[in-house]
Amino acid sequence: MRLLVVGGSGFLGAGLVRQGAAAGHEVTATCHTRPGEAAGVAWAPLDVRRRADVEALVAAVRPAAVVNAAFRQRDWATTATGAAHVALAAGTTQGVLFTDDVRCPVHVADLAAALLELAAAGPPGVRHVAGADAVSRYELGLLVARRDGLDPDLLPAGRRADSGVPGPLDVRLDCAATQRLLRTRLRGARRFLDPGRP
């Protein structure tokens, strides 16, 4: 396998490089300042903060797999933005948001408050904690796009039933009994993703 290890000179990256080379894989590894010492590895300098450089390297190496191990403590541009650059350069398939895959998203603040409330005072038992709205993955994407000022017409739609992805299509959780026990309001996605709604 042709393997690209981004951040190959770091702690995790060095381990991946050594084991990948020992397993007989064709390994290319990147470093920011100086290459590692693993034998039989092609080293390439790379600053993951530069998207064009990441794209050029991935295009040149044409790996079967990319592992991003690049990390710099307290450096958002490397750890987060750089990770996005690697992911965008490595993504080779076009995805879709399923119109028939239904879930009940809940806002993380509502979920955390509800769980703490149940843990502190709620009676024992199994409780469902989910948002009030059942929405498809596609509808959720539309809500996020509108909230963030993106063009919702650019979102690709498809049916999960046609994709062969296993698992249930419609997972709605009835949280009415749990909601009666809570002061915390479990908002649905239509409410927490639309800033204009009360």
XYZ file of N, CA, C and O in Angstrom:
792
model
N 0.857 -1.185 0.000
C 0.000 0.000 0.000
C 0.892 1.233 0.000
O 1.899 1.282 0.701
N 0.495 2.207 -0.774
C 1.202 3.490 -0.763
C 0.572 4.361 0.320
O -0.603 4.710 0.251
N 1.356 4.706 1.330
C 0.862 5.389 2.523
C 1.524 6.748 2.669
O 2.749 6.857 2.548
N 0.723 7.773 2.936
C 1.242 9.104 3.238
C 0.951 9.407 4.697
O -0.200 9.395 5.121
N 2.012 9.656 5.476
C 1.865 10.020 6.880
C 2.216 11.488 7.012
O 3.381 11.879 6.870
N 1.209 12.313 7.252
C 1.427 13.746 7.450
C 1.798 13.950 8.916
O 1.092 13.485 9.811
N 2.912 14.630 9.146
C 3.409 14.766 10.514
C 4.184 13.531 10.931
O 4.122 13.092 12.077
N 4.950 12.969 10.010
C 5.651 11.711 10.254
C 6.817 11.813 11.214
O 7.317 10.788 11.673
N 7.258 13.016 11.534
C 8.385 13.139 12.461
C 7.934 13.350 13.898
O 8.759 13.426 14.802
N 6.646 13.432 14.141
C 6.126 13.597 15.496
C 6.046 12.262 16.220
O 6.415 11.211 15.685
N 5.542 12.286 17.438
C 5.509 11.090 18.280
C 4.660 9.989 17.658
O 5.124 8.875 17.428
N 3.388 10.289 17.352
C 2.523 9.298 16.720
C 2.975 9.008 15.293
O 3.043 7.861 14.861
N 3.293 10.070 14.557
C 3.699 9.905 13.168
C 4.898 9.004 13.004
O 4.952 8.153 12.109
N 5.893 9.147 13.900
C 7.095 8.316 13.822
C 6.754 6.839 14.011
O 7.308 5.968 13.333
N 5.825 6.563 14.922
C 5.392 5.184 15.119
C 4.697 4.634 13.890
O 4.921 3.482 13.487
N 3.851 5.429 13.279
C 3.165 5.005 12.056
C 4.159 4.750 10.933
O 4.042 3.768 10.193
N 5.129 5.643 10.811
C 6.138 5.506 9.756
C 6.936 4.222 9.948
O 7.120 3.442 9.008
N 7.415 3.980 11.158
C 8.206 2.769 11.431
C 7.410 1.503 11.142
O 7.879 0.587 10.465
N 6.189 1.442 11.692
C 5.380 0.232 11.503
C 4.942 0.055 10.061
O 4.884 -1.070 9.552
N 4.623 1.160 9.393
C 4.224 1.068 7.990
C 5.351 0.554 7.114
O 5.155 -0.320 6.265
N 6.557 1.080 7.344
C 7.714 0.632 6.571
C 8.044 -0.821 6.886
O 8.345 -1.610 5.989
N 7.975 -1.192 8.171
C 8.270 -2.576 8.573
C 7.281 -3.555 7.963
O 7.627 -4.714 7.691
N 6.036 -3.104 7.729
C 5.014 -3.976 7.141
C 5.138 -4.066 5.624
O 4.366 -4.765 4.974
N 6.108 -3.330 5.075
C 6.333 -3.410 3.639
C 5.572 -2.396 2.812
O 5.546 -2.490 1.582
N 4.937 -1.447 3.463
C 4.209 -0.423 2.721
C 5.180 0.594 2.128
O 6.282 0.809 2.650
N 4.768 1.216 1.049
C 5.542 2.298 0.444
C 5.159 3.590 1.167
O 4.071 4.124 0.955
N 6.036 4.055 2.039
C 5.690 5.144 2.941
C 6.347 6.454 2.519
O 7.564 6.512 2.314
N 5.525 7.483 2.408
C 6.001 8.853 2.291
C 5.554 9.556 3.554
O 4.403 9.429 3.964
N 6.474 10.275 4.177
C 6.153 10.974 5.422
C 6.551 12.429 5.293
O 7.512 12.766 4.595
N 5.796 13.289 5.963
C 6.110 14.712 5.917
C 6.684 15.163 7.252
O 6.457 14.558 8.295
N 7.431 16.240 7.162
C 7.975 16.866 8.362
C 7.911 18.371 8.164
O 7.896 18.860 7.032
N 7.861 19.093 9.254
C 7.825 20.551 9.156
C 9.229 21.129 9.142
O 9.511 22.062 8.395
N 10.113 20.574 9.951
C 11.469 21.121 10.021
C 12.530 20.108 9.611
O 13.350 20.374 8.740
N 12.542 18.920 10.228
C 13.562 17.942 9.856
C 12.943 16.544 9.779
O 12.071 16.206 10.569
N 13.444 15.735 8.840
C 12.882 14.389 8.658
C 13.256 13.462 9.798
O 14.219 13.693 10.527
N 12.474 12.395 9.917
C 12.774 11.361 10.890
C 13.886 10.466 10.385
O 14.500 10.736 9.342
N 14.116 9.379 11.099
C 15.261 8.529 10.784
C 14.881 7.139 10.281
O 15.753 6.288 10.117
N 13.606 6.881 10.051
C 13.190 5.554 9.596
C 13.757 5.256 8.216
O 13.731 6.099 7.315
N 14.276 4.052 8.057
C 14.869 3.642 6.784
C 13.786 3.307 5.769
O 12.712 2.826 6.123
N 14.106 3.563 4.503
C 13.198 3.191 3.433
C 11.961 4.054 3.316
O 10.957 3.636 2.742
N 12.022 5.264 3.861
C 10.879 6.169 3.856
C 11.240 7.415 3.048
O 12.330 7.973 3.210
N 10.343 7.840 2.168
C 10.543 9.079 1.426
C 10.029 10.236 2.288
O 8.889 10.205 2.746
N 10.877 11.214 2.530
C 10.506 12.354 3.376
C 10.251 13.581 2.518
O 10.962 13.826 1.550
N 9.224 14.340 2.898
C 8.879 15.557 2.170
C 8.577 16.666 3.172
O 7.795 16.457 4.102
N 9.200 17.823 3.001
C 8.853 18.942 3.882
C 7.448 19.437 3.543
O 7.063 19.464 2.374
N 6.665 19.773 4.567
C 5.294 20.232 4.330
C 4.828 21.120 5.470
O 5.018 20.785 6.635
N 4.219 22.228 5.103
C 3.539 23.091 6.069
C 2.041 22.915 5.813
O 1.520 23.408 4.807
N 1.351 22.179 6.686
C -0.062 21.869 6.450
C -0.946 23.106 6.474
O -2.103 23.048 6.057
N -0.415 24.225 6.935
C -1.197 25.471 6.936
C -1.357 26.030 5.534
O -2.195 26.893 5.307
N -0.571 25.518 4.594
C -0.615 25.991 3.195
C -1.369 24.959 2.362
O -0.813 23.929 1.977
N -2.631 25.260 2.112
C -3.509 24.289 1.443
C -2.981 23.853 0.081
O -3.030 22.673 -0.270
N -2.461 24.798 -0.702
C -1.967 24.461 -2.040
C -0.814 23.465 -1.961
O -0.704 22.557 -2.794
N 0.058 23.618 -0.955
C 1.176 22.683 -0.794
C 0.683 21.283 -0.441
O 1.221 20.287 -0.921
N -0.331 21.218 0.426
C -0.901 19.918 0.809
C -1.510 19.239 -0.418
O -1.264 18.053 -0.680
N -2.286 19.992 -1.192
C -2.921 19.428 -2.381
C -1.877 18.940 -3.385
O -2.029 17.874 -3.987
N -0.801 19.725 -3.565
C 0.243 19.340 -4.516
C 0.939 18.049 -4.080
O 1.203 17.172 -4.906
N 1.213 17.921 -2.791
C 1.885 16.707 -2.302
C 0.994 15.483 -2.460
O 1.450 14.429 -2.928
N -0.274 15.600 -2.083
C -1.188 14.460 -2.215
C -1.325 14.057 -3.687
O -1.329 12.869 -4.021
N -1.390 15.051 -4.574
C -1.493 14.755 -6.008
C -0.229 14.070 -6.521
O -0.294 13.171 -7.365
N 0.934 14.475 -6.006
C 2.197 13.885 -6.455
C 2.385 12.472 -5.919
O 2.824 11.583 -6.645
N 2.040 12.240 -4.655
C 2.250 10.925 -4.037
C 1.180 9.928 -4.472
O 1.446 8.748 -4.653
N -0.056 10.403 -4.624
C -1.205 9.556 -4.968
C -1.317 8.347 -4.041
O -1.295 7.190 -4.486
N -1.443 8.617 -2.736
C -1.475 7.510 -1.766
C -2.804 6.770 -1.773
O -3.841 7.320 -2.107
N -2.742 5.507 -1.343
C -3.971 4.739 -1.139
C -4.614 5.133 0.180
O -5.819 5.015 0.347
N -3.792 5.596 1.115
C -4.297 6.030 2.425
C -3.458 7.197 2.924
O -2.249 7.254 2.692
N -4.130 8.122 3.609
C -3.457 9.274 4.214
C -3.787 9.269 5.698
O -4.955 9.173 6.081
N -2.747 9.369 6.535
C -2.945 9.478 7.973
C -2.375 10.821 8.406
O -1.202 11.111 8.164
N -3.224 11.642 9.020
C -2.765 12.943 9.485
C -2.411 12.865 10.960
O -3.278 12.699 11.804
N -1.128 12.997 11.266
C -0.659 12.999 12.647
C 0.002 14.324 12.994
O 0.697 14.430 14.000
N -0.209 15.336 12.159
C 0.403 16.647 12.401
C -0.284 17.323 13.582
O -1.509 17.374 13.652
N 0.520 17.821 14.487
C -0.028 18.439 15.700
C 1.003 19.398 16.271
O 2.190 19.085 16.330
N 0.529 20.570 16.664
C 1.361 21.511 17.408
C 0.495 22.084 18.509
O -0.550 22.671 18.234
N 0.913 21.902 19.721
C 0.114 22.347 20.865
C -0.135 23.845 20.783
O 0.759 24.619 20.481
N -1.398 24.212 21.009
C -1.835 25.607 20.998
C -1.611 26.292 19.643
O -1.438 27.495 19.574
N -1.588 25.506 18.564
C -1.439 26.062 17.220
C -2.639 25.616 16.381
O -2.623 24.556 15.753
N -3.702 26.420 16.419
C -4.949 26.095 15.734
C -4.730 25.935 14.234
O -5.298 25.044 13.597
N -3.899 26.794 13.653
C -3.702 26.755 12.207
C -3.124 25.419 11.753
O -3.484 24.910 10.696
N -2.247 24.831 12.552
C -1.683 23.529 12.199
C -2.643 22.401 12.535
O -2.955 21.552 11.699
N -3.135 22.399 13.769
C -3.900 21.264 14.257
C -5.304 21.185 13.664
O -5.777 20.095 13.353
N -5.960 22.303 13.472
C -7.338 22.279 12.958
C -7.407 22.634 11.474
O -7.892 21.848 10.658
N -6.911 23.812 11.116
C -6.973 24.222 9.713
C -6.142 23.283 8.849
O -6.560 22.880 7.761
N -4.966 22.916 9.349
C -4.125 21.975 8.607
C -4.805 20.638 8.403
O -4.708 20.031 7.335
N -5.506 20.165 9.437
C -6.237 18.899 9.314
C -7.310 18.998 8.235
O -7.536 18.053 7.468
N -7.972 20.145 8.164
C -8.979 20.348 7.118
C -8.334 20.329 5.740
O -8.884 19.746 4.789
N -7.164 20.942 5.610
C -6.461 20.932 4.324
C -6.119 19.499 3.893
O -6.277 19.139 2.726
N -5.659 18.697 4.847
C -5.325 17.301 4.529
C -6.579 16.536 4.128
O -6.584 15.789 3.148
N -7.657 16.727 4.883
C -8.904 16.008 4.582
C -9.437 16.388 3.205
O -9.877 15.522 2.437
N -9.395 17.669 2.867
C -9.896 18.108 1.564
C -9.044 17.563 0.417
O -9.568 17.182 -0.623
N -7.737 17.514 0.637
C -6.850 16.999 -0.415
C -7.009 15.494 -0.588
O -6.839 14.965 -1.683
N -7.327 14.766 0.514
C -7.427 13.307 0.460
C -8.824 12.842 0.053
O -8.970 11.701 -0.391
N -9.895 13.651 0.207
C -11.244 13.175 -0.114
C -11.411 12.912 -1.585
O -11.265 13.792 -2.409
N -11.721 11.646 -2.030
C -11.797 11.307 -3.450
C -13.213 10.935 -3.892
O -13.442 10.705 -5.063
N -14.163 10.845 -2.959
C -15.513 10.458 -3.343
C -16.478 11.595 -3.079
O -16.263 12.415 -2.198
N -17.514 11.634 -3.867
C -18.560 12.626 -3.687
C -19.620 12.060 -2.757
O -20.139 10.977 -3.000
N -19.922 12.766 -1.705
C -20.932 12.310 -0.770
C -22.264 12.977 -1.020
O -22.370 13.916 -1.820
N -23.283 12.477 -0.361
C -24.613 13.080 -0.426
C -25.174 13.127 0.980
O -24.737 12.393 1.865
N -26.131 13.987 1.172
C -26.885 14.032 2.420
C -28.184 13.278 2.163
O -28.922 13.586 1.232
N -28.441 12.276 2.996
C -29.578 11.401 2.757
C -30.901 12.085 3.094
O -31.060 12.685 4.151
N -31.866 11.943 2.193
C -33.202 12.510 2.387
C -34.111 11.571 3.166
O -35.168 11.982 3.637
N -33.696 10.298 3.291
C -34.551 9.306 3.958
C -33.940 8.785 5.258
O -34.420 7.814 5.818
N -32.893 9.410 5.738
C -32.206 9.014 6.977
C -32.614 10.029 8.045
O -32.124 11.151 8.065
N -33.521 9.644 8.924
C -34.150 10.582 9.863
C -33.628 10.372 11.280
O -33.561 9.242 11.771
N -33.276 11.471 11.921
C -32.807 11.454 13.304
C -33.418 12.635 14.045
O -34.068 13.479 13.447
N -33.170 12.717 15.344
C -33.685 13.807 16.190
C -32.516 14.546 16.840
O -32.201 14.312 18.018
N -31.841 15.428 16.097
C -30.685 16.127 16.653
C -31.064 16.970 17.866
O -32.161 17.535 17.936
N -30.138 17.055 18.813
C -30.346 17.858 20.010
C -29.148 18.789 20.157
O -28.017 18.405 19.833
N -29.385 19.999 20.615
C -28.289 20.941 20.831
C -27.428 20.448 21.988
O -27.942 19.966 23.006
N -26.129 20.576 21.843
C -25.220 20.048 22.864
C -25.450 20.693 24.226
O -25.352 20.030 25.267
N -25.806 21.975 24.252
C -26.064 22.640 25.538
C -27.306 22.059 26.206
O -27.332 21.850 27.426
N -28.345 21.784 25.409
C -29.562 21.176 25.952
C -29.282 19.769 26.463
O -29.754 19.374 27.531
N -28.514 19.008 25.683
C -28.203 17.636 26.066
C -27.406 17.596 27.369
O -27.729 16.840 28.290
N -26.377 18.447 27.461
C -25.557 18.459 28.679
C -26.390 18.855 29.898
O -26.321 18.206 30.952
N -27.214 19.889 29.764
C -28.039 20.336 30.891
C -29.038 19.267 31.297
O -29.250 19.011 32.492
N -29.654 18.610 30.315
C -30.646 17.575 30.617
C -29.999 16.381 31.311
O -30.553 15.842 32.277
N -28.833 15.964 30.836
C -28.162 14.821 31.459
C -27.753 15.118 32.896
O -27.914 14.281 33.791
N -27.255 16.325 33.134
C -26.889 16.701 34.499
C -28.119 16.773 35.403
O -28.086 16.339 36.552
N -29.197 17.303 34.853
C -30.439 17.407 35.618
C -30.966 16.011 35.984
O -31.353 15.758 37.129
N -30.956 15.092 35.031
C -31.413 13.729 35.293
C -30.498 13.012 36.280
O -30.965 12.287 37.154
N -29.202 13.237 36.147
C -28.258 12.577 37.051
C -28.418 13.061 38.486
O -28.310 12.283 39.433
N -28.722 14.347 38.649
C -28.804 14.924 39.991
C -30.117 14.609 40.694
O -30.132 14.362 41.896
N -31.214 14.633 39.958
C -32.501 14.536 40.645
C -33.497 13.590 40.006
O -34.527 13.310 40.598
N -33.205 13.135 38.810
C -34.192 12.321 38.119
C -34.341 10.944 38.735
O -33.410 10.411 39.324
N -35.519 10.346 38.641
C -35.705 8.980 39.131
C -34.873 8.018 38.285
O -34.587 8.292 37.130
N -34.472 6.870 38.844
C -33.677 5.923 38.063
C -34.489 5.357 36.905
O -35.720 5.330 36.951
N -33.778 4.918 35.897
C -34.446 4.314 34.750
C -33.790 4.722 33.456
O -32.880 5.547 33.428
N -34.261 4.151 32.371
C -33.752 4.464 31.045
C -34.511 5.669 30.520
O -35.742 5.712 30.586
N -33.795 6.652 30.026
C -34.419 7.871 29.502
C -33.894 8.160 28.100
O -32.706 7.994 27.837
N -34.782 8.599 27.226
C -34.386 9.085 25.902
C -34.234 10.588 25.993
O -35.104 11.285 26.510
N -33.111 11.085 25.476
C -32.880 12.526 25.442
C -32.492 12.887 24.016
O -31.394 12.567 23.570
N -33.396 13.519 23.308
C -33.149 13.910 21.922
C -33.941 15.168 21.628
O -34.807 15.581 22.407
N -33.652 15.775 20.490
C -34.353 16.983 20.089
C -35.786 16.704 19.700
O -36.166 15.565 19.404
N -36.585 17.752 19.684
C -38.017 17.619 19.418
C -38.344 17.393 17.943
O -39.425 16.911 17.625
N -37.419 17.740 17.033
C -37.701 17.628 15.602
C -37.045 16.399 14.989
O -35.853 16.163 15.181
N -37.838 15.629 14.243
C -37.289 14.541 13.436
C -36.981 15.119 12.061
O -37.883 15.594 11.366
N -35.697 15.123 11.687
C -35.291 15.704 10.403
C -34.363 14.739 9.681
O -33.633 13.963 10.300
N -34.380 14.807 8.364
C -33.454 13.996 7.575
C -32.077 14.643 7.612
O -31.936 15.829 7.953
N -31.065 13.874 7.249
C -29.698 14.429 7.176
C -29.669 15.591 6.192
O -28.985 16.589 6.406
N -30.413 15.456 5.105
C -30.462 16.525 4.102
C -31.108 17.781 4.678
O -30.592 18.882 4.500
N -32.236 17.617 5.364
C -32.901 18.784 5.956
C -31.997 19.453 6.982
O -31.933 20.680 7.058
N -31.267 18.660 7.763
C -30.327 19.228 8.725
C -29.248 20.031 8.002
O -28.880 21.126 8.427
N -28.751 19.498 6.892
C -27.772 20.233 6.088
C -28.308 21.545 5.574
O -27.618 22.567 5.572
N -29.579 21.554 5.122
C -30.207 22.793 4.662
C -30.295 23.823 5.779
O -30.026 25.013 5.568
N -30.668 23.364 6.974
C -30.770 24.279 8.120
C -29.413 24.889 8.472
O -29.313 26.096 8.733
N -28.379 24.078 8.456
C -27.033 24.581 8.757
C -26.579 25.554 7.673
O -26.021 26.620 7.962
N -26.827 25.208 6.415
C -26.422 26.080 5.309
C -27.104 27.436 5.413
O -26.462 28.484 5.272
N -28.394 27.428 5.680
C -29.119 28.702 5.798
C -28.619 29.524 6.975
O -28.466 30.729 6.881
N -28.371 28.829 8.111
C -27.868 29.542 9.292
C -26.527 30.208 9.015
O -26.262 31.324 9.437
N -25.660 29.509 8.255
C -24.311 29.994 8.026
C -24.171 30.821 6.748
O -23.061 31.184 6.356
N -25.292 31.114 6.086
C -25.255 31.943 4.891
C -24.663 31.248 3.673
O -24.122 31.906 2.789
N -24.767 29.934 3.615
C -24.259 29.170 2.475
C -25.400 28.865 1.512
O -26.570 28.901 1.881
N -25.049 28.535 0.287
C -26.054 28.255 -0.736
C -26.604 26.840 -0.554
O -25.900 25.853 -0.828
N -27.843 26.697 -0.089
C -28.397 25.357 0.130
C -28.578 24.561 -1.156
O -28.654 23.335 -1.123
N -28.624 25.241 -2.298
C -28.782 24.531 -3.566
C -27.547 23.725 -3.950
O -27.599 22.887 -4.845
N -26.430 23.963 -3.277
C -25.199 23.230 -3.571
C -25.098 21.907 -2.822
O -24.192 21.123 -3.067
N -26.039 21.649 -1.906
C -25.989 20.418 -1.120
C -26.483 19.238 -1.957
O -27.607 19.244 -2.447
N -25.651 18.209 -2.098
C -26.088 17.029 -2.861
C -27.030 16.164 -2.021
O -26.796 15.946 -0.843
N -28.096 15.705 -2.639
C -29.087 14.877 -1.941
C -29.117 13.485 -2.556
O -28.839 13.300 -3.736
N -29.451 12.511 -1.720
C -29.581 11.143 -2.195
C -30.351 10.314 -1.185
O -30.616 10.771 -0.075
N -30.694 9.098 -1.585
C -31.435 8.207 -0.691
C -30.491 7.171 -0.108
O -29.759 6.507 -0.836
N -30.506 7.054 1.201
C -29.674 6.039 1.844
C -30.123 4.636 1.449
O -29.313 3.726 1.348
N -31.410 4.470 1.211
C -31.931 3.162 0.812
C -31.278 2.675 -0.484
O -31.178 1.475 -0.718
N -30.821 3.598 -1.315
C -30.180 3.236 -2.580
C -28.672 3.055 -2.442
O -28.008 2.659 -3.389
N -28.113 3.386 -1.270
C -26.658 3.412 -1.106
C -26.058 2.104 -0.618
O -24.859 1.894 -0.740
N -26.867 1.258 -0.015
C -26.334 0.028 0.553
C -25.742 0.200 1.937
O -25.209 -0.746 2.508
N -25.802 1.408 2.504
C -25.304 1.637 3.867
C -26.269 0.955 4.837
O -27.468 1.220 4.814
N -25.768 0.053 5.695
C -26.673 -0.683 6.589
C -27.177 0.165 7.749
O -26.637 1.225 8.042
N -28.218 -0.337 8.395
C -28.762 0.323 9.583
C -30.148 0.868 9.343
O -30.611 0.977 8.202
N -30.845 1.220 10.423
C -32.209 1.738 10.296
C -32.232 3.125 9.669
O -31.340 3.934 9.901
N -33.264 3.379 8.889
C -33.397 4.680 8.231
C -34.041 5.722 9.143
O -33.639 6.876 9.135
N -35.025 5.336 9.885
C -35.803 6.299 10.668
C -35.657 5.990 12.157
O -36.200 5.013 12.645
N -34.901 6.823 12.841
C -34.678 6.630 14.271
C -35.212 7.864 14.995
O -34.546 8.877 15.122
N -36.454 7.762 15.435
C -37.090 8.841 16.195
C -37.197 8.393 17.639
O -37.677 7.300 17.906
N -36.745 9.226 18.542
C -36.829 8.904 19.965
C -37.973 9.693 20.584
O -38.040 10.915 20.451
N -38.878 9.006 21.260
C -39.983 9.663 21.950
C -39.473 10.109 23.319
O -39.231 9.288 24.205
N -39.290 11.403 23.461
C -38.722 11.962 24.696
C -39.775 12.645 25.563
O -39.429 13.378 26.495
N -41.038 12.401 25.274
C -42.105 13.093 26.012
C -42.030 12.796 27.508
O -42.150 13.707 28.342
N -41.815 11.533 27.877
C -41.751 11.182 29.299
C -40.549 11.835 29.968
O -40.641 12.328 31.095
N -39.428 11.863 29.270
C -38.234 12.512 29.827
C -38.444 14.006 29.946
O -38.092 14.615 30.967
N -39.031 14.624 28.918
C -39.228 16.073 28.940
C -40.100 16.500 30.120
O -39.887 17.555 30.711
N -41.064 15.672 30.513
C -41.920 16.011 31.652
C -41.141 16.055 32.968
O -41.548 16.714 33.919
N -39.997 15.377 33.021
C -39.172 15.365 34.228
C -38.181 16.536 34.280
O -37.566 16.774 35.312
N -38.024 17.233 33.159
C -36.951 18.214 33.040
C -37.431 19.661 33.077
O -38.507 19.981 32.566
N -36.603 20.513 33.635
C -36.773 21.959 33.454
C -36.140 22.378 32.129
O -36.577 23.313 31.495
N -35.065 21.674 31.736
C -34.368 21.956 30.479
C -35.272 21.637 29.302
O -35.879 20.574 29.238
N -35.359 22.559 28.373
C -36.166 22.369 27.172
C -35.301 21.735 26.093
O -34.238 22.265 25.758
N -35.722 20.611 25.563
C -34.997 19.917 24.501
C -35.454 20.469 23.147
O -36.435 20.016 22.562
N -34.738 21.472 22.691
C -35.119 22.122 21.429
C -34.839 21.214 20.238
O -33.917 20.416 20.242
N -35.642 21.360 19.219
C -35.416 20.635 17.970
C -34.483 21.417 17.064
O -34.230 22.609 17.272
N -33.968 20.751 16.043
C -33.008 21.374 15.132
C -33.588 22.589 14.418
O -32.892 23.576 14.195
N -34.864 22.526 14.080
C -35.463 23.678 13.388
C -35.428 24.926 14.264
O -35.325 26.038 13.767
N -35.498 24.730 15.581
C -35.478 25.869 16.496
C -34.057 26.348 16.770
O -33.749 27.516 16.656
N -33.126 25.418 17.098
C -31.809 25.901 17.495
C -30.919 26.273 16.300
O -29.920 26.959 16.476
N -31.310 25.876 15.088
C -30.534 26.289 13.923
C -31.139 27.489 13.203
O -30.550 27.975 12.239
N -32.287 27.951 13.662
C -32.909 29.147 13.084
C -32.911 30.243 14.119
O -33.761 30.255 15.014
N -31.945 31.178 14.038
C -31.840 32.206 15.069
C -33.075 33.105 15.150
O -33.301 33.775 16.151
N -33.918 33.102 14.118
C -35.112 33.936 14.132
C -36.264 33.343 14.924
O -37.237 34.035 15.247
N -36.187 32.078 15.262
C -37.270 31.431 16.004
C -37.099 31.673 17.501
O -35.992 31.659 17.998
N -38.208 31.863 18.225
C -38.106 32.072 19.672
C -37.773 30.791 20.400
O -38.016 29.720 19.936
